[in-house]
Rosetta silent file (secondary structure, phi, psi, omega in degrees, C-alpha in Angstrom):
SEQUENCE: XXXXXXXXXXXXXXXXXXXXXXXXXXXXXXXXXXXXXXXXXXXXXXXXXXXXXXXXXXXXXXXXXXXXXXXXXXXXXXXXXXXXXXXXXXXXXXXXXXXXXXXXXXXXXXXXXXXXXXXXXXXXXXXXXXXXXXXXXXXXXXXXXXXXXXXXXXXXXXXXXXXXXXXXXXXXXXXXXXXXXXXXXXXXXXXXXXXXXXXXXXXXXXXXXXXXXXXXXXXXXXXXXXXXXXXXXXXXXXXXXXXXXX
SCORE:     score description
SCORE:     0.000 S_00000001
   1 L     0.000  107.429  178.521    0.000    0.000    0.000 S_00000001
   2 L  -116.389  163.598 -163.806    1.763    3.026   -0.860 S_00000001
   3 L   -98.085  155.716  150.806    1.358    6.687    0.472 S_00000001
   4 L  -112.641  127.530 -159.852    1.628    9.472   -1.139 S_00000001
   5 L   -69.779  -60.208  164.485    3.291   12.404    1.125 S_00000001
   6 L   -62.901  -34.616  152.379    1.188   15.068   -0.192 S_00000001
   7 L   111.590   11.183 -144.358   -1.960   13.089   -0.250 S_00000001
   8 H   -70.116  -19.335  163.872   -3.866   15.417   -2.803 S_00000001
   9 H   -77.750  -23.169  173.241   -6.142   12.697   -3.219 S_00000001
  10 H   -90.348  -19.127  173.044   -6.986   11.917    0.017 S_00000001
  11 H   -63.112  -62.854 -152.766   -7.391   15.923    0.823 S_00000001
  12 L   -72.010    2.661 -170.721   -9.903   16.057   -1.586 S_00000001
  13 L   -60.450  -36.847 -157.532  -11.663   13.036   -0.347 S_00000001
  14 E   -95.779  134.479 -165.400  -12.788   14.710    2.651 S_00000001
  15 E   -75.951  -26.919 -168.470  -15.968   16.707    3.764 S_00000001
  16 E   168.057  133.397  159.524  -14.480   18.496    6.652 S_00000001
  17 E  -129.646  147.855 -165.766  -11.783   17.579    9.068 S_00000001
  18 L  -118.822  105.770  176.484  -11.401   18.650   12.802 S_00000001
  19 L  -101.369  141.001  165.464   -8.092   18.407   14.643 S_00000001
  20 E  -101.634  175.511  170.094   -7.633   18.809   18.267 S_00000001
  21 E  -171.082  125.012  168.054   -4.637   18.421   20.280 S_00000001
  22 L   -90.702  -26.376  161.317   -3.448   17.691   24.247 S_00000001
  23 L   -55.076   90.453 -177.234    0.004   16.987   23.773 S_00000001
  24 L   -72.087  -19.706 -143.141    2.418   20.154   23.980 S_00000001
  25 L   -76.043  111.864 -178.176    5.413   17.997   23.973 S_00000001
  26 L   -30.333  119.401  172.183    7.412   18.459   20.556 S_00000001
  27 L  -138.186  162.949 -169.682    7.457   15.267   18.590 S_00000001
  28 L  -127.192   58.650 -116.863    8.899   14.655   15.224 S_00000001
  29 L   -52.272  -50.029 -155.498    7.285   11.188   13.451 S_00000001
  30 L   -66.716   16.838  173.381   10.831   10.779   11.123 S_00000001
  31 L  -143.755   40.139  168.517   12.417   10.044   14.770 S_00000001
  32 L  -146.934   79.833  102.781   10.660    7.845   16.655 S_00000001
  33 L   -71.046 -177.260  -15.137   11.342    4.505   15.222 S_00000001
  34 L   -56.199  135.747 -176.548   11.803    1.825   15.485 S_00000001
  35 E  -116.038  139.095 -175.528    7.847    2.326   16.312 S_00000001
  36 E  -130.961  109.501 -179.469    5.466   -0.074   17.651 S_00000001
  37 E   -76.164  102.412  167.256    1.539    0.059   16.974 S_00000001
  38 E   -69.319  -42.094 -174.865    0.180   -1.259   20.197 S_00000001
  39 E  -139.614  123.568  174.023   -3.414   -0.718   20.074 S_00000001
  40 E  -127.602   60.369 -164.699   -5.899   -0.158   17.214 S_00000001
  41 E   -92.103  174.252 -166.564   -9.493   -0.501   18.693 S_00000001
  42 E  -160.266  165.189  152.803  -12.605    0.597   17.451 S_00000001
  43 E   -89.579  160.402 -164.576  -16.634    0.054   17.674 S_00000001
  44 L   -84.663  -11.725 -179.113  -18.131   -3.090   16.208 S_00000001
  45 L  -159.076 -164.151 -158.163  -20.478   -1.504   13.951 S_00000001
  46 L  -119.542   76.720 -152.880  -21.833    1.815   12.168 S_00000001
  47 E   -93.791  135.102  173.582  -23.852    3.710   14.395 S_00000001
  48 E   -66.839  158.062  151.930  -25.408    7.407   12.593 S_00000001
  49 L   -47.392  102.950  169.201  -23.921   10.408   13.902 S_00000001
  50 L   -81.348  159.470  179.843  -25.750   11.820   16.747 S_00000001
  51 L   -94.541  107.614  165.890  -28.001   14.144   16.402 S_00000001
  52 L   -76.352   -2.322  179.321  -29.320   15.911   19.499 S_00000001
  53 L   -94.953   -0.250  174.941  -32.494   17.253   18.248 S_00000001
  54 L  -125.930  123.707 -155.550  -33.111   13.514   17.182 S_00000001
  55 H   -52.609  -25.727 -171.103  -34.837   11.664   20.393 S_00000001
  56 H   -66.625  -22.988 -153.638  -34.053    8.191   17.602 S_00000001
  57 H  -100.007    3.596 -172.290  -29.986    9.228   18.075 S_00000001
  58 L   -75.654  -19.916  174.550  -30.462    8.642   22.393 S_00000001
  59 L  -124.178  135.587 -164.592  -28.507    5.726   21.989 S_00000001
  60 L   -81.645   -7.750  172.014  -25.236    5.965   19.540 S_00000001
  61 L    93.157    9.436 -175.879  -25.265    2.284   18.571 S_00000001
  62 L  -110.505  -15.415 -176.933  -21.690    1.654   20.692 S_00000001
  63 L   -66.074  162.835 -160.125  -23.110   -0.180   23.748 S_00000001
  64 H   -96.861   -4.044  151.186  -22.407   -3.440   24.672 S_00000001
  65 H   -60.784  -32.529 -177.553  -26.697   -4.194   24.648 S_00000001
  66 H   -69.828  -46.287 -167.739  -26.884   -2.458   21.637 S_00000001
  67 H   -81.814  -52.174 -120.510  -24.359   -4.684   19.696 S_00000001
  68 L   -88.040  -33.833 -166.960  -25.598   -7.874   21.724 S_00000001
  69 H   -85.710  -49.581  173.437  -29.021   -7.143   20.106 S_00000001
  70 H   -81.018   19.117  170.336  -28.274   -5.986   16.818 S_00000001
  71 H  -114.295  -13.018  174.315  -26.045   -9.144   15.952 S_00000001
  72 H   -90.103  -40.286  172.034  -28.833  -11.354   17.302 S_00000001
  73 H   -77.111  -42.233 -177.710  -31.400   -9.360   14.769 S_00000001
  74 L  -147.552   79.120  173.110  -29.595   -8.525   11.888 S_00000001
  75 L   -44.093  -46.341 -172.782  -26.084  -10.907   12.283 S_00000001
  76 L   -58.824  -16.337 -161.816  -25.503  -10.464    8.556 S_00000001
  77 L   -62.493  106.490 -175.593  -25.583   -6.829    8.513 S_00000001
  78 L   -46.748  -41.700  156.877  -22.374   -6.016    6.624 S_00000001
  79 L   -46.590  -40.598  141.892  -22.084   -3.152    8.865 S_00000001
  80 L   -32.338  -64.840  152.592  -21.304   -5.349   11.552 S_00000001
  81 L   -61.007    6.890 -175.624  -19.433   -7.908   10.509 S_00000001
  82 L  -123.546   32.665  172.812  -17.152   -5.970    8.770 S_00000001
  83 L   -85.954  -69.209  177.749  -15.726   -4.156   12.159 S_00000001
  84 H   -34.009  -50.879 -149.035  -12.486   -6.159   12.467 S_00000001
  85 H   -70.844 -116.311 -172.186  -11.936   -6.338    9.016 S_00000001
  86 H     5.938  -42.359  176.705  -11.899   -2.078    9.396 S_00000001
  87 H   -53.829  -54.768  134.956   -9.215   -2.321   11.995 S_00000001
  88 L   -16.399  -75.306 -176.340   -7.325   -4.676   10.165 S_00000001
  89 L   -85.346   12.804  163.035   -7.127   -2.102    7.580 S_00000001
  90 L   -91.849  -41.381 -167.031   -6.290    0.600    9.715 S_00000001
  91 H   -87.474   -9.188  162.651   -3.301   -1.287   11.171 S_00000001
  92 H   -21.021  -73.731 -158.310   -2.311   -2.170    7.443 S_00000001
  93 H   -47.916  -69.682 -177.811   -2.634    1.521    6.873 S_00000001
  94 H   -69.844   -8.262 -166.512   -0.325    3.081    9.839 S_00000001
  95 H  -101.723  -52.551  170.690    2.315    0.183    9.312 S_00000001
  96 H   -70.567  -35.681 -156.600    2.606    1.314    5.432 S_00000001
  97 H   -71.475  -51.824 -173.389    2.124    5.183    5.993 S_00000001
  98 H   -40.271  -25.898 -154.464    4.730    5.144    8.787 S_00000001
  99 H  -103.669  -80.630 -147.998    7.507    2.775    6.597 S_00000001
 100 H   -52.652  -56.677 -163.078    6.302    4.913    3.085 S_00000001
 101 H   -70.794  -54.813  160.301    5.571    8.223    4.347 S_00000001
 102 L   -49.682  -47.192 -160.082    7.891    8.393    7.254 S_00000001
 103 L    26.764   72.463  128.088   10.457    5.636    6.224 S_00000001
 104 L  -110.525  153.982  171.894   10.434    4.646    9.867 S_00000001
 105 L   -58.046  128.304 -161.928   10.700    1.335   11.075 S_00000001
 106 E  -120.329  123.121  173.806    7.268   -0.394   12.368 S_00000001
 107 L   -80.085  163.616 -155.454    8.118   -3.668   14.598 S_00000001
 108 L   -65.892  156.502  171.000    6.364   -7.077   13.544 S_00000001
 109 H   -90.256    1.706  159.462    3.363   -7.505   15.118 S_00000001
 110 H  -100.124   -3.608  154.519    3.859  -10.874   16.296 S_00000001
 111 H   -56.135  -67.902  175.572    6.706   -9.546   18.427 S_00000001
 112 H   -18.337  -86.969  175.487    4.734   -7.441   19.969 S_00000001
 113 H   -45.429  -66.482 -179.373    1.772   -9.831   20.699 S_00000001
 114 L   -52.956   -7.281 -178.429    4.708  -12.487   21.890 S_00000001
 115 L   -87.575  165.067 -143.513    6.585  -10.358   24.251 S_00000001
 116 H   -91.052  -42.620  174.904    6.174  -11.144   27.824 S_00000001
 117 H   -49.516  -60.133 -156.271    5.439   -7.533   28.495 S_00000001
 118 H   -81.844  -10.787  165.843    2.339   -7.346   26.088 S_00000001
 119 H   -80.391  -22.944  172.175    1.146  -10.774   26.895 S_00000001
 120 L  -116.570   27.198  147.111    0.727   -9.596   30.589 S_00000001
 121 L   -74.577  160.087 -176.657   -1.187   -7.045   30.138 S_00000001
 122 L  -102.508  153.954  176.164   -4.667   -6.762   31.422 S_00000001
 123 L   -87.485  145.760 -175.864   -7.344   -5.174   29.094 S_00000001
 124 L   -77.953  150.522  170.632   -9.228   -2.065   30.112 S_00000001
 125 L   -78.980  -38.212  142.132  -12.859   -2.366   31.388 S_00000001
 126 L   -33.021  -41.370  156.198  -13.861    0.232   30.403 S_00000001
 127 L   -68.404  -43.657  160.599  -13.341   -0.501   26.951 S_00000001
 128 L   -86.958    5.646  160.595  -15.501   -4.142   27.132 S_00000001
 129 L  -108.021   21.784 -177.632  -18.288   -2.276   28.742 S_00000001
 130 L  -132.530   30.147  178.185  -18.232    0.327   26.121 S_00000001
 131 L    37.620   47.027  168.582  -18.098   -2.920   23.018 S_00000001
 132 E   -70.617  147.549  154.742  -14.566   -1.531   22.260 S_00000001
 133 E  -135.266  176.850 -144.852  -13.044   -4.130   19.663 S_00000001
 134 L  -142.790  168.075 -177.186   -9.881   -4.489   18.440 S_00000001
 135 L   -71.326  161.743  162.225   -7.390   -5.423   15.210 S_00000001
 136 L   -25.070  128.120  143.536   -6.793   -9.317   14.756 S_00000001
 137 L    93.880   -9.719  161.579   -4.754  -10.636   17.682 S_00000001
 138 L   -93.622  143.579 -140.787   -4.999   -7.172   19.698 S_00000001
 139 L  -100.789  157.469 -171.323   -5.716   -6.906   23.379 S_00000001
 140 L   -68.492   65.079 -165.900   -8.325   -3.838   24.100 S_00000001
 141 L  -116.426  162.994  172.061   -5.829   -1.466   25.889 S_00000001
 142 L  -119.629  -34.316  154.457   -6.117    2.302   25.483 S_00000001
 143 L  -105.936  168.312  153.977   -2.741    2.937   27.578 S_00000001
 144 L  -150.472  177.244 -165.197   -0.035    1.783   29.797 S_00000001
 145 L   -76.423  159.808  165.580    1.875    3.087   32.486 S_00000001
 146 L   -39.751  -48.389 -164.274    5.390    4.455   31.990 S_00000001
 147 L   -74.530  -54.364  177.474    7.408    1.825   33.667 S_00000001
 148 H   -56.842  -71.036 -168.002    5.601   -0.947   31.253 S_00000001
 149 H    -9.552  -59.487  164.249    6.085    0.872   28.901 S_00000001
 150 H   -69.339  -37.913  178.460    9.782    1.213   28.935 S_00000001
 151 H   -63.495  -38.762 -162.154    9.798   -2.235   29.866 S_00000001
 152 H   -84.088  -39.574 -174.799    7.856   -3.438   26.649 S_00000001
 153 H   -77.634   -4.119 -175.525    9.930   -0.889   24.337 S_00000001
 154 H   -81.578  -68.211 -164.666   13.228   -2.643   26.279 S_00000001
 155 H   -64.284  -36.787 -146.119   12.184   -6.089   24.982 S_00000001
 156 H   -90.497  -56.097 -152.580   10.882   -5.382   22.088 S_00000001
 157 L    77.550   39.434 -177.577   13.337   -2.760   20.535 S_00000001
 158 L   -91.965  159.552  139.716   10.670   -0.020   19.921 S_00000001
 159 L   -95.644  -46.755 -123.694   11.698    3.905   20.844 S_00000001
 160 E  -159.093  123.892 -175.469    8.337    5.063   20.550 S_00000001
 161 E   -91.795  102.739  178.173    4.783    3.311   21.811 S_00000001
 162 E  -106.622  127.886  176.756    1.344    4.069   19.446 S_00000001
 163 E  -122.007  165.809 -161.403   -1.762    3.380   20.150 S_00000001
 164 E  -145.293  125.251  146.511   -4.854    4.408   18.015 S_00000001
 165 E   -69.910  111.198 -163.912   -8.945    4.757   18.375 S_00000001
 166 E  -141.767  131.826  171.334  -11.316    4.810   16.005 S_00000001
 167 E  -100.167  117.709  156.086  -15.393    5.969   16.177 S_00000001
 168 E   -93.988  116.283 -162.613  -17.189    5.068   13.030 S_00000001
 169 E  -118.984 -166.803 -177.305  -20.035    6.477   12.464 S_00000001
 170 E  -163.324  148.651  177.938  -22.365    7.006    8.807 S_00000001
 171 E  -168.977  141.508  168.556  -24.257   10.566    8.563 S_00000001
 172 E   -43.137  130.377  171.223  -26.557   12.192    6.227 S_00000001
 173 E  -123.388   32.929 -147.798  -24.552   14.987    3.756 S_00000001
 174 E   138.198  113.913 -151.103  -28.069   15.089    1.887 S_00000001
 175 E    61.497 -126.304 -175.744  -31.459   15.163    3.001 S_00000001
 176 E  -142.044 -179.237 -162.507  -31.936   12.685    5.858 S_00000001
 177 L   -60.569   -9.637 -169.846  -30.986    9.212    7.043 S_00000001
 178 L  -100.276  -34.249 -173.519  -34.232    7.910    4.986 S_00000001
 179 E  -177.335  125.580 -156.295  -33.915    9.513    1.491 S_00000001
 180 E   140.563 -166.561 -167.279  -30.809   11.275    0.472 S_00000001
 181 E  -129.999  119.926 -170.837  -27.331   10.555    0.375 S_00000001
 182 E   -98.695  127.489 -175.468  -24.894    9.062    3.737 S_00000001
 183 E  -122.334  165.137 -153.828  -21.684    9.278    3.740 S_00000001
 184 E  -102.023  154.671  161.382  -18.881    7.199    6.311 S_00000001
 185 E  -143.311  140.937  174.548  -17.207    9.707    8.952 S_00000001
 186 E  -122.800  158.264  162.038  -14.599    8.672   11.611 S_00000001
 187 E  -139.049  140.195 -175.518  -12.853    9.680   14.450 S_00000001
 188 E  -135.545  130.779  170.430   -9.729    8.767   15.221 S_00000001
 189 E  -111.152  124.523 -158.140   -7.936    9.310   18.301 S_00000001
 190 E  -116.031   98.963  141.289   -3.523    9.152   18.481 S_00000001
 191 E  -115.123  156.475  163.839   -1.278    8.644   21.369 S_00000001
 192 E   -75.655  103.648 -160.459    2.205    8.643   21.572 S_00000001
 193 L  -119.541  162.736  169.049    4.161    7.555   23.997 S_00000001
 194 L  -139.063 -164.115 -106.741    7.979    7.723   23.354 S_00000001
 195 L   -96.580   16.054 -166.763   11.096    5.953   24.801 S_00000001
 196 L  -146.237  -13.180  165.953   11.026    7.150   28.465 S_00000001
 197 L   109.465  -28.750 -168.301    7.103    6.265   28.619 S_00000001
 198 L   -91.635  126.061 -173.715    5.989    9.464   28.366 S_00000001
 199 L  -104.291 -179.676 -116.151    3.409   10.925   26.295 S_00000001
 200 L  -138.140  -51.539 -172.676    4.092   12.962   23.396 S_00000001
 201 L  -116.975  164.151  119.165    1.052   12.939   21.182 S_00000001
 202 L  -160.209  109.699 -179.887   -2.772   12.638   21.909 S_00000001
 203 E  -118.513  149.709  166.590   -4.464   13.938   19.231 S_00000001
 204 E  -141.327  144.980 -157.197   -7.857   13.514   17.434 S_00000001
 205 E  -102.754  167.341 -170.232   -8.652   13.776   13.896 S_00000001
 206 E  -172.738   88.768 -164.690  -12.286   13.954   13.093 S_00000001
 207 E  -122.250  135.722 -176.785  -12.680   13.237    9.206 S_00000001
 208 E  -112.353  162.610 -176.623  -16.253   13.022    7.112 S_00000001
 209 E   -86.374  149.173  149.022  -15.929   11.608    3.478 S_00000001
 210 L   -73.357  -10.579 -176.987  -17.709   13.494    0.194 S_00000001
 211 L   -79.296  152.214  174.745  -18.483    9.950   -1.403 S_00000001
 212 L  -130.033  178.817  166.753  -21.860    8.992   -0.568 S_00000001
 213 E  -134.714  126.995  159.140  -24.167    6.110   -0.969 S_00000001
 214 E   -86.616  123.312  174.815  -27.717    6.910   -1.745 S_00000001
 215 E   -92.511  125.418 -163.618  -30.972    5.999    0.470 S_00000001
 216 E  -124.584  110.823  154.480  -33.955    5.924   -0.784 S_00000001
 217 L   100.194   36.101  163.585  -37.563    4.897    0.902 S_00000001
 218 L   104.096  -52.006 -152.132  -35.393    3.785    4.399 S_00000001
 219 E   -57.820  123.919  145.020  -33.208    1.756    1.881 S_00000001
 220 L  -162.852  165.210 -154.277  -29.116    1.909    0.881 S_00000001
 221 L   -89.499   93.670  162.908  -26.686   -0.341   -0.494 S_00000001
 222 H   -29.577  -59.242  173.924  -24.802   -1.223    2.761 S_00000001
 223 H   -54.247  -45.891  169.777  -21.640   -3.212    1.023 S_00000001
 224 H   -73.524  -35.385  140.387  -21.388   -0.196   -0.673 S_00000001
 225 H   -43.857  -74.497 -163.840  -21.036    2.470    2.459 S_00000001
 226 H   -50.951  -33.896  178.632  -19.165    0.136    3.796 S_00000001
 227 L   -72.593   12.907  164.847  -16.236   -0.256    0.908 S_00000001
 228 L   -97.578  -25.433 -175.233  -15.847    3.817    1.336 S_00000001
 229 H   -56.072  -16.327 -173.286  -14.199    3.587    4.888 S_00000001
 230 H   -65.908  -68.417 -143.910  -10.693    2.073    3.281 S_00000001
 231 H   -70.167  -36.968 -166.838   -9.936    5.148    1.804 S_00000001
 232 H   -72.048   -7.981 -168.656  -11.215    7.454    4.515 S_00000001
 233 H  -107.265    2.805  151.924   -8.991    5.630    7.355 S_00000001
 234 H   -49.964  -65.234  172.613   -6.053    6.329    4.507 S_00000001
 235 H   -31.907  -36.108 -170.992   -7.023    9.663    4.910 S_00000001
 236 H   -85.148  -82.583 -151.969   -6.923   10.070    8.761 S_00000001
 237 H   -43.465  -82.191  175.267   -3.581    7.977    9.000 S_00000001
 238 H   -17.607  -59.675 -171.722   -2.112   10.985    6.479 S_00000001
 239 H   -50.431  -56.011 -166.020   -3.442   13.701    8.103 S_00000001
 240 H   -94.660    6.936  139.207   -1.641   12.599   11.243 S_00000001
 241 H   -67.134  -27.659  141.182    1.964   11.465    9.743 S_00000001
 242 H   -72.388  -14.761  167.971    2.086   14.989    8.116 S_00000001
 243 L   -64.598  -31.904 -173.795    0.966   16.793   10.649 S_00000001
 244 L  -124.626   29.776  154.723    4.502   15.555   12.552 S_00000001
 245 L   -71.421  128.848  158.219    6.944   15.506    9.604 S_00000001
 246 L  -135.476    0.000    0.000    9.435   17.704   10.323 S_00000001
């Protein structure tokens, strides 16, 4: 999968993007390999944007009752079943932009998962009572303390610890949710941690696509919303490995 460092394709992809940032601490991505993507979670499905003026939007689709129900009603729902697989292609995504865009080093990901640190971690709770899921073979974590940290980037050979969030959501850019046209939007949330534990980054990117899918009469072609999300979680990963080139 290769990046392109300006990204002019992936700019224009995008409806509107929103960055925030808590991290003052100067970081520079072409210096903190060798880098190791720790965490990539997500929600399990495709929940609308809410809306607060819409009483149907009181629950956001992310609960763990919510999923337990809608995989018992409608298992098949491509929105659903296609949450890993999204994840998947997110850690694809930061593991090429970092090596293309960056040309830093991203350690294997069965190191990772095999080192002694990262096998004895515990998963946050918070995260299985809020139906966090996770890439293939990745434990639910959102942090870790300094001390692991250092410990895990000791064993390991990392400098620099990342872990990454992502809310997926689908939202009207035309008309309404019934008849009209829905387009995928994410948020993705970035920390950093680097070689002393401490972090460096936490950022969040907050990108909606212009491709649509049209609904008509309740109705839209699901497979097809879903197959726009590749490109938009291209998009995100760019935004934040240019945002720290320096």
């Amino acid at each position: 999968m290769k990046k392109n460092i300006i990204a002019a394709a992936a700019f224009a992809l995008l409806f509107s993007v929103v960055m925030t940032s808590c991290a003052s601490t100067k970081f520079s991505v072409t210096d903190c390999g060798p880098v190791a993507i720790i965490a990539v979670n997500g929600n399990p499905a495709l929940p609308w944007e809410v809306d607060s003026n819409d009483d149907e939007d009181a629950d956001d689709g992310n609960g763990v009752l919510t999923t337990m129900v809608n995989k018992l009603v409608d298992g098949a729902n491509p929105e659903l079943v296609t949450g890993v697989d999204r994840l998947d292609y997110a850690l694809d995504s930061l593991r090429a932009g970092f090596q293309d865009i960056a040309s830093v080093q991203v350690i294997d990901t069965d190191v990772l998962l095999k080192s002694e640190q990262y096998v004895d971690m515990t998963e946050s709770v918070f995260n299985m009572l809020d139906s966090k899921i996770s890439a293939t073979g990745f434990k639910t974590i959102s942090t870790i303390g300094a001390k692991r940290a250092r410990l895990l980037m000791e064993e390991i050979g990392a400098k620099s610890l990342v872990f990454v969030d992502f809310d997926f959501r689908k939202t009207p850019i035309q008309g309404n949710k019934w008849n009209g046209k829905i387009a995928p939007m994410l948020t993705m949330k970035v920390r950093v941690l680097n070689q002393r534990g401490k972090e460096v980054v936490y950022r969040t990117f907050v990108l909606k696509s212009a491709n649509s899918v049209k609904a008509s009469g309740r109705k839209y072609d699901k497979n097809e919303l879903v197959g726009l999300y590749p490109e938009l979680i291209d998009s995100a990963v760019n935004q934040f490995l240019v945002s720290y080139i320096q």
